[in-house]
Amino acid sequence: MTQKSIEISDLPPEILQLLVEKCDFVTRRRLRASSSLMYQVVDSTKLYIHSVELHLFDEAVIVNLLNLPSKPKYLLGFQKNETGGTLFWSQSHKSVNIENPDYMGVAVDWFRQMCLQKNVTIGRFYIFTNVDPKKMTEKLDDVLSKSDTPLKIESLLCAGTESIDSMWKLLENCDKKLLKKMQVVFQGDEIFELFGKQDEIVKNLEKIEINCLCNASVEDALSLNASVISLNSENFTDDLVYELIEKFTNRREDGSAFCIKNSQKRNLDLEMIPPGFKKTDSTNRFKEYRNQLINTNHPTVYLRVREDRVRLQIGDTKILNFWNEDESDSGTNDDSDSSSGSASDSDANDDLLDDRAFDESDFENDEDEF
């Protein structure tokens, strides 16, 4: 007896969605174009992308997507070809030449079709533009401002001063309720204007790390609601540090932390340590303290003081990695029960909170990419 074949259109919507969930980017796009039914199914099936990296180089845009369903990594590029058009390539498909000479526009349009959708959520969005950043900002603004759907990203990492304007456009047009984390990384003495553009977004972030000089005032730092903060400003004083110590200690949120730095004036070597903190270790570079809160249900507060920065952490769960341990500095070992309660900074990473002050997956191995 011959069995009757089943058409895909005969399957119930919930089965179709389960099938689409197992498909990678390319397959989803092909299904989306195959029929009006599949167009609707693909558009209604949620997709979570762990990480999207957008790199702009000389006459090329590279996009890297991580932890997609059925494919751990998906790398593709858009670059100017020899005939003046655009060469589109990916790691698993043949290259395609497109007559459109605007390789940047082609890349941003691809981003619009595949990432700027109501069913797509991006865990981390990374942007790095070191060539023609103004044009990239304009392209992104044109696409984002015309979209009925805000960009859904949970965290944003911006690398390099040239990427700043594009970052603000992304922030301006993202889902404000979904965005929780922000990191800015660049070298040099230029001051990053953290405040004055999107203050409400910045103030409501859960985790913020600015690895460069910024324009934050004492009032700006105190206005932040984040549970993890790393800032460097010549406006910071020891009075700010005292207020933040009190604020974080009273809140007693396990895993919360701050690193307040004034690399210009180096005026943060606290003369008085708040009540409750006991000295546990010291070197010629720093002094360490801990506050074992009376109620044993609450986590221990760890404090490290240097003339150019003060760092505080609440809780033990990530302490070994949080402080970037260096045995030669403190004489301690890997034992979490050591007398200092924490390990020392390493010179290489001294400016930053360790990535584990964020979640392990937030900004994994980003510093190695710049």
PDB file of N, CA and C in Angstrom, residues 27 30 71 86 132 178 207 226 239 247:
ATOM      1  N   THR A  27      19.443  28.360   6.128  1.00  0.00           N
ATOM      2  CA  THR A  27      18.243  27.553   5.904  1.00  0.00           C
ATOM      3  C   THR A  27      16.983  28.336   6.243  1.00  0.00           C
ATOM      4  N   ARG A  30      16.241  30.676   3.392  1.00  0.00           N
ATOM      5  CA  ARG A  30      15.691  29.985   2.227  1.00  0.00           C
ATOM      6  C   ARG A  30      14.236  29.579   2.463  1.00  0.00           C
ATOM      7  N   LYS A  71      24.844  25.372  14.716  1.00  0.00           N
ATOM      8  CA  LYS A  71      26.107  25.856  14.162  1.00  0.00           C
ATOM      9  C   LYS A  71      26.774  26.763  15.198  1.00  0.00           C
ATOM     10  N   THR A  86      30.300  44.037  -5.137  1.00  0.00           N
ATOM     11  CA  THR A  86      30.494  43.512  -3.791  1.00  0.00           C
ATOM     12  C   THR A  86      30.641  41.999  -3.836  1.00  0.00           C
ATOM     13  N   ASP A 132      36.291  54.574   7.868  1.00  0.00           N
ATOM     14  CA  ASP A 132      35.051  55.234   7.444  1.00  0.00           C
ATOM     15  C   ASP A 132      33.912  55.024   8.439  1.00  0.00           C
ATOM     16  N   LEU A 178      15.390  45.603  27.423  1.00  0.00           N
ATOM     17  CA  LEU A 178      16.177  44.377  27.289  1.00  0.00           C
ATOM     18  C   LEU A 178      17.664  44.607  27.544  1.00  0.00           C
ATOM     19  N   LYS A 207      25.038  46.445  34.465  1.00  0.00           N
ATOM     20  CA  LYS A 207      26.487  46.303  34.530  1.00  0.00           C
ATOM     21  C   LYS A 207      27.116  47.236  33.509  1.00  0.00           C
ATOM     22  N   ALA A 226      23.527  50.400  38.443  1.00  0.00           N
ATOM     23  CA  ALA A 226      24.200  49.142  38.117  1.00  0.00           C
ATOM     24  C   ALA A 226      24.744  48.460  39.364  1.00  0.00           C
ATOM     25  N   ASP A 239      35.541  61.092  48.575  1.00  0.00           N
ATOM     26  CA  ASP A 239      34.168  61.205  49.084  1.00  0.00           C
ATOM     27  C   ASP A 239      33.215  60.316  48.286  1.00  0.00           C
ATOM     28  N   LYS A 247      26.871  52.563  50.019  1.00  0.00           N
ATOM     29  CA  LYS A 247      25.736  52.167  49.179  1.00  0.00           C
ATOM     30  C   LYS A 247      25.768  50.675  48.873  1.00  0.00           C
TER      31      LYS A 247
END
